[in-house]
Short mmCIF file of C-alpha atoms in Angstrom, two decimals:
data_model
loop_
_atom_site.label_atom_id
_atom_site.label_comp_id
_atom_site.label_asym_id
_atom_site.label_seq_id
_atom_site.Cartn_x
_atom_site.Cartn_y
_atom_site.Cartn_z
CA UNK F 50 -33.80 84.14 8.13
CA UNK F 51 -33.57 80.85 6.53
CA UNK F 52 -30.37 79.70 4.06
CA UNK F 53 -31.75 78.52 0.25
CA UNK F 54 -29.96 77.40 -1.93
CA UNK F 55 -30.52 77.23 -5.35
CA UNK F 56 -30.23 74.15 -7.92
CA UNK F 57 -30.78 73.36 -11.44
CA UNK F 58 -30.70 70.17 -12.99
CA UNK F 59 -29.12 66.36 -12.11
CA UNK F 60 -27.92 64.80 -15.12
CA UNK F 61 -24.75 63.22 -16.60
CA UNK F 62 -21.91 64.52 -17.78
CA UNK F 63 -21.79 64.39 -21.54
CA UNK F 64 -25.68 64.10 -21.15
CA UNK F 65 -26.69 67.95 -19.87
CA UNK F 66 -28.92 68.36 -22.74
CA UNK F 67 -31.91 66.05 -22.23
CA UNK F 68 -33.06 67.72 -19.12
CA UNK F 69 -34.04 71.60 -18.68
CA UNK F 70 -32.49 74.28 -21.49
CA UNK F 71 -29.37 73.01 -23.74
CA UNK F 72 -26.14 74.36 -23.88
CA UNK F 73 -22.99 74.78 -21.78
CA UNK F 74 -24.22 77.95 -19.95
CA UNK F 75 -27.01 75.60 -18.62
CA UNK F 76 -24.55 72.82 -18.27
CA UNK F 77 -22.75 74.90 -15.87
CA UNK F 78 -25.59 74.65 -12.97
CA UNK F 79 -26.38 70.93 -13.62
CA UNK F 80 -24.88 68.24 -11.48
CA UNK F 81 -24.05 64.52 -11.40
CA UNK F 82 -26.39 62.61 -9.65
CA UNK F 83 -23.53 61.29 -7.92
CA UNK F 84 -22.36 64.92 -7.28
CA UNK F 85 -25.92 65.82 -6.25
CA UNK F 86 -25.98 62.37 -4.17
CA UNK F 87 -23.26 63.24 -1.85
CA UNK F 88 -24.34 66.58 -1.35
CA UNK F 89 -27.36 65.58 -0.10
CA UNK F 90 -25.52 63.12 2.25
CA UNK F 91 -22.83 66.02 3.52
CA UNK F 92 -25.86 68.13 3.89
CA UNK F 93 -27.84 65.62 6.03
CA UNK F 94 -24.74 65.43 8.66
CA UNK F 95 -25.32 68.82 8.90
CA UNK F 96 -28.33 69.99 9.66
CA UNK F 97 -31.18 69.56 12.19
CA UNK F 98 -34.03 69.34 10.65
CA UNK F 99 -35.64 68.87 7.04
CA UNK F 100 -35.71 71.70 4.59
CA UNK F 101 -38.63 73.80 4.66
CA UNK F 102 -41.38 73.17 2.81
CA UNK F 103 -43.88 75.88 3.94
CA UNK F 104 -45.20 78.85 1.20
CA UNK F 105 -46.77 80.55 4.17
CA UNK F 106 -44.85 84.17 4.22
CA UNK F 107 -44.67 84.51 7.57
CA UNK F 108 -43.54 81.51 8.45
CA UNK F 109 -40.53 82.03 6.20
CA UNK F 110 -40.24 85.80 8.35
CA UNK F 111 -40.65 83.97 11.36
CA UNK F 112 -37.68 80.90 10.36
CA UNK F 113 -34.93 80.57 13.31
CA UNK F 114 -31.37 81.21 12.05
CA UNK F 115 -30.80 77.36 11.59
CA UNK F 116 -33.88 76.72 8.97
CA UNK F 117 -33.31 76.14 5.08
CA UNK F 118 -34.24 75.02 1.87
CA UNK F 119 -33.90 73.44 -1.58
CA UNK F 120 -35.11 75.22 -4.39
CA UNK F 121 -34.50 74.28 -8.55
CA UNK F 122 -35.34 76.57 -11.54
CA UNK F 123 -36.74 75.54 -14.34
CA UNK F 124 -38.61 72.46 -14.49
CA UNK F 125 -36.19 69.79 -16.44
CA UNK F 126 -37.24 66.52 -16.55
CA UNK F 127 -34.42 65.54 -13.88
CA UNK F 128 -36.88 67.45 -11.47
CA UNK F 129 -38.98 63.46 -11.31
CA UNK F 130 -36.25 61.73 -12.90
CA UNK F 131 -32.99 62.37 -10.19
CA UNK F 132 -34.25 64.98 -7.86
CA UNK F 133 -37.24 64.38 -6.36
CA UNK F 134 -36.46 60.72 -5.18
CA UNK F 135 -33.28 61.40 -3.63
CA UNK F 136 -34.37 64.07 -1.68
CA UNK F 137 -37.60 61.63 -0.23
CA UNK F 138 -35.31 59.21 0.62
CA UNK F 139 -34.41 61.18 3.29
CA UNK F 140 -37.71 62.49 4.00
CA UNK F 141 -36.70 65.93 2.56
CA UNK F 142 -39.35 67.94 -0.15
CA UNK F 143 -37.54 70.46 -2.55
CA UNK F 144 -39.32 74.02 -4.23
CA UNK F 145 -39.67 73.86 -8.33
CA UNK F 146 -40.10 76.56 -10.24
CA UNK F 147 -41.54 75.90 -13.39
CA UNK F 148 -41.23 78.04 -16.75
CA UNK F 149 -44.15 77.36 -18.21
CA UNK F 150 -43.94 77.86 -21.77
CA UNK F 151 -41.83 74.53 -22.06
CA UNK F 152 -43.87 72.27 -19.68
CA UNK F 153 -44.27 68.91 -21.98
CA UNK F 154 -41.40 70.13 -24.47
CA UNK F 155 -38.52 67.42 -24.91
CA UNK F 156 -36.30 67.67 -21.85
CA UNK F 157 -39.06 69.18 -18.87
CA UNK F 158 -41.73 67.97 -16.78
CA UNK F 159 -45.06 67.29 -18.47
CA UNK F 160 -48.04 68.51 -17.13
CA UNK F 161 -48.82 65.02 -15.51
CA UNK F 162 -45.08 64.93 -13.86
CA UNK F 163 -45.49 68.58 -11.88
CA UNK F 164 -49.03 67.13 -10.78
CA UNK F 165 -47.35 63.94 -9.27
CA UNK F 166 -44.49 66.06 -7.57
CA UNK F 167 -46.93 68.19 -6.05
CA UNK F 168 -49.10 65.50 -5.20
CA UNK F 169 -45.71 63.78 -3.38
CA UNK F 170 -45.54 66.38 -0.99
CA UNK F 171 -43.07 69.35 -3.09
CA UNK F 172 -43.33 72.81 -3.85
CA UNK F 173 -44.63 74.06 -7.54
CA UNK F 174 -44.21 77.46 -8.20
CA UNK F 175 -43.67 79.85 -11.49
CA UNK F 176 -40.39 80.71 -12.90
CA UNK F 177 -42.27 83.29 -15.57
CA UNK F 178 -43.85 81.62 -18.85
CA UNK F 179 -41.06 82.44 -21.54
CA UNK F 180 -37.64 82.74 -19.21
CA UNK F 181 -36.46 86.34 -20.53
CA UNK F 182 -33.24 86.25 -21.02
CA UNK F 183 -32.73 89.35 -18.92
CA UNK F 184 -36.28 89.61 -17.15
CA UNK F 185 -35.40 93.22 -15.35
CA UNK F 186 -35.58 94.96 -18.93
CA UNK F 187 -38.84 93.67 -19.72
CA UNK F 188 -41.58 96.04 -19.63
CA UNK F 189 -44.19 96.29 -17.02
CA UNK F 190 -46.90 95.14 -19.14
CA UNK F 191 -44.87 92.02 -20.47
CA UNK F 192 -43.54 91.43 -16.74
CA UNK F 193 -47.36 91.08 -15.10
CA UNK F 194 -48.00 88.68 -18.31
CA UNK F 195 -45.42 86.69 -16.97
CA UNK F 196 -46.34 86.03 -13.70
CA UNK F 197 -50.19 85.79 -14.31
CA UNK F 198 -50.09 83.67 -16.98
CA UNK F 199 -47.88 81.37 -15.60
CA UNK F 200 -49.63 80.97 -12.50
CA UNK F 201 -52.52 80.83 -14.02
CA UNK F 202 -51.38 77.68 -15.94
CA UNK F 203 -49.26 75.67 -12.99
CA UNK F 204 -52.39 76.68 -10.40
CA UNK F 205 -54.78 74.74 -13.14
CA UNK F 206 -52.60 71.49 -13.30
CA UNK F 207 -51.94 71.66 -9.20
CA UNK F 208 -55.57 72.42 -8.55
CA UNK F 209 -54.47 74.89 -5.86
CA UNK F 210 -53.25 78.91 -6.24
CA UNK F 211 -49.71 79.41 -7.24
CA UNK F 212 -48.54 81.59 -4.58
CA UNK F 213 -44.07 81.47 -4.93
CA UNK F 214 -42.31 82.24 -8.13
CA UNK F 215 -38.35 82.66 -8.97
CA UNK F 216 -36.81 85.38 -11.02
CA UNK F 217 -35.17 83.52 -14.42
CA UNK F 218 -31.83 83.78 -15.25
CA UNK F 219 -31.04 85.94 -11.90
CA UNK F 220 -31.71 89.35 -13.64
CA UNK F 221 -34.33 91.29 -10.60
CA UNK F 222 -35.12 94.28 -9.94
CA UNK F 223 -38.12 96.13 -7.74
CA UNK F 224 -39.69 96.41 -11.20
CA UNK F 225 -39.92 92.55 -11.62
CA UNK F 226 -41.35 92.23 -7.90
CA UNK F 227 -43.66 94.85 -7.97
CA UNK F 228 -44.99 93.25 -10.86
CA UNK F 229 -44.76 89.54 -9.46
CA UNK F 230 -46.77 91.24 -6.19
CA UNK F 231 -49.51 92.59 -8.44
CA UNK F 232 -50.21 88.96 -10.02
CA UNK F 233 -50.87 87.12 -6.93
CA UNK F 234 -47.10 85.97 -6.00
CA UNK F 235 -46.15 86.03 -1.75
CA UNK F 236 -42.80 84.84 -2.12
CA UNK F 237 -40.44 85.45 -4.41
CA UNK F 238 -37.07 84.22 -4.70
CA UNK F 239 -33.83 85.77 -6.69
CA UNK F 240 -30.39 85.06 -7.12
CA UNK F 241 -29.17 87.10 -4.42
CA UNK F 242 -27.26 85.24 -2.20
CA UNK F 243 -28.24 86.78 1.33
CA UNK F 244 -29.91 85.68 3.54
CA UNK F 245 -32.00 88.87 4.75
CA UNK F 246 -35.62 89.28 3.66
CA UNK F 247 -37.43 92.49 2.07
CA UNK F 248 -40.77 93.05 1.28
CA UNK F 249 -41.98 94.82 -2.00
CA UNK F 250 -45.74 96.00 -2.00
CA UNK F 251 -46.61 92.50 0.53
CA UNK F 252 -43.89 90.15 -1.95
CA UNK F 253 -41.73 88.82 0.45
CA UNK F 254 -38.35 88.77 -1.58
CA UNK F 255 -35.28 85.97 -0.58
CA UNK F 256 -32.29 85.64 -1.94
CA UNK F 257 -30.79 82.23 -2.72
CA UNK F 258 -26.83 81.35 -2.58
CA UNK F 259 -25.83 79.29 -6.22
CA UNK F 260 -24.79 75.47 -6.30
CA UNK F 261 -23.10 74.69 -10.20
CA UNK F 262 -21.53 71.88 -11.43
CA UNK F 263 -17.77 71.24 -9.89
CA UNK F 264 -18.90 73.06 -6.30
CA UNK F 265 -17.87 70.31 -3.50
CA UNK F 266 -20.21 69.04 -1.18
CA UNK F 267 -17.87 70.45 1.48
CA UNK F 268 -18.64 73.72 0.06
CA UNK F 269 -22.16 73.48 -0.61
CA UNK F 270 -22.68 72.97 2.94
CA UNK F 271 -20.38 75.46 4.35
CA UNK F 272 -23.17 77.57 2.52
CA UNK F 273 -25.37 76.70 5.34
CA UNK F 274 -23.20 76.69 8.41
CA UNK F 275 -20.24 78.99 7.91
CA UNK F 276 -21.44 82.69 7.29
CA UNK F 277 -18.00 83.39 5.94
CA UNK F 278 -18.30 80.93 3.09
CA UNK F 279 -21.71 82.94 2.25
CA UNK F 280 -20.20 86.30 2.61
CA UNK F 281 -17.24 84.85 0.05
CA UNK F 282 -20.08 84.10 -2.40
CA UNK F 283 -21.98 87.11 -1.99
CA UNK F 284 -18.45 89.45 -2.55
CA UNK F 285 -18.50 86.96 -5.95
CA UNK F 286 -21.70 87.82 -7.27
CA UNK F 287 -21.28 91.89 -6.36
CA UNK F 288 -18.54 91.83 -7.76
CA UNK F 289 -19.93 90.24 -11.21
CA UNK F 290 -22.82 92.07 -11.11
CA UNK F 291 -21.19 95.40 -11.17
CA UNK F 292 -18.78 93.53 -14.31
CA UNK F 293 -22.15 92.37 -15.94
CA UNK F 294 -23.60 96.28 -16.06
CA UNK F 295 -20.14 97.60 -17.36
CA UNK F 296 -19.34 95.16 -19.69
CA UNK F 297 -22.70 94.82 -20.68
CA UNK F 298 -22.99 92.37 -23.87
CA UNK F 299 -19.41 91.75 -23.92
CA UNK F 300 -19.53 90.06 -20.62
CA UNK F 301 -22.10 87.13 -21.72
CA UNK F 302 -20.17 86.75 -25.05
CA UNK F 303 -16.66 85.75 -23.31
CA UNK F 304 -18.76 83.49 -20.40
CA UNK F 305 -20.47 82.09 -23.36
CA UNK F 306 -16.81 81.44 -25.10
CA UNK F 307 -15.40 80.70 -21.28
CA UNK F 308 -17.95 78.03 -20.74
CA UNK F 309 -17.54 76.26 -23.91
CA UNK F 310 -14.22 75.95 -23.89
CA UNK F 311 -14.67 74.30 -20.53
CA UNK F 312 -17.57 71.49 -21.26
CA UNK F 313 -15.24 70.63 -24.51
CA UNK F 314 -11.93 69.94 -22.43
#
């Protein structure tokens, strides 16, 4: 069963913009790179061994209780810019998952950047082509579209089969693996935070516990060593989800209002 946790971007405060999608919702997941620096460094006094870079499902199934890894959504620029050499510094390799209707766009990875982080030893996988803003109400046809096409594109710039996706914006469901499955993805990661695997029609699904700007690199790695500090987050998210289904659109309007009062203080 092995911990992941799940990054965005590294960029500067008052500088969120030029690397992945604008805005303070997006702001809210990036990091400093001195942020992201020492939690790397708390991180590296913790564990054993390197994260895991294998795409091999049953390796992942087969993971002792003390194996982990780095994943990042999207595919902003900061992915070669910040994040890739600080984690080989340490000998580390990191998962991105790359939306790929905006590789080459102002603020993510060109085509020639995700070759030259695959080609350095990380992961490349999809993260959908368009990033739905709520990917579980998509239908089935536009879901498979998705995944396939995306792969299709990432698995032509890698030269190798695109076999690991993410789930955009957190918003899964059995539809959205079941769909994922049928294009060709093995492992597919959400925004659970758990640690327990499931399988949906040969996807293996894992759930990933959420780093954001502000979290302290004590508690980023109690994510990995204290199961308490994972339960807390998963009671979190539960409890949000069930606020997100009630509230419905209301709920994104006052995090959108929350948010932006707190990147203009």
């Amino acid at each position: 069963m092995p911990i992941t946790l799940l990054y965005h971007d590294v960029t500067p405060i008052q500088a969120e913009d030029p690397s992945g999608f604008a805005g303070p919702e997006a702001a809210h997941y990036k990091l400093t790179p001195e942020e992201f620096a020492r939690h790397l460094e708390a991180l590296a006094g913790k564990v054993a061994r390197p994260p895991l870079a294998t795409t091999t499902p049953n390796e992942l199934r087969r993971a002792t209780s003390d194996a982990w890894l780095l994943t990042f959504d999207d595919g902003g620029t900061s992915a070669i810019t910040e994040i890739a050499g600080q984690l080989e510094r340490r000998g580390w390799r990191g998962w991105f998952f790359i939306s790929t209707d905006f590789i080459g766009t102002p603020s993510f990875c060109t085509r020639r950047q995700l070759r030259e982080l695959h080609e350095r030893g990380h992961v490349i996988g999809s993260h959908s082509c368009s990033h739905p803003e709520r990917m579980s109400r998509c239908p089935p046809r536009q879901l498979l579209d998705e995944w396939q096409r995306s792969r299709a594109v990432l698995s032509e710039i890698i030269g190798e089969p695109i076999t690991t996706a993410s789930v955009p914006g957190g918003f899964y469901s059995a539809k959205v693996a079941r769909a994922a499955a049928t294009a060709g993805i093995e492992v597919l990661f959400n925004s659970e935070p758990t640690t327990r695997l499931s399988d949906v029609d040969g996807c293996l699904v894992v759930g990933r516990y959420c780093v954001y700007r502000g979290m302290s690199d004590t508690d980023a790695t109690c994510l990995i060593g204290d199961p308490l500090r994972r339960w807390r987050q998963s009671a979190f998210w539960n409890a949000k989800k069930i606020a997100k289904t009630m509230a419905g659109p209301a709920y994104k309007l006052l995090r959108q209002k929350l948010l932006r009062r707190t990147s203009e203080s």
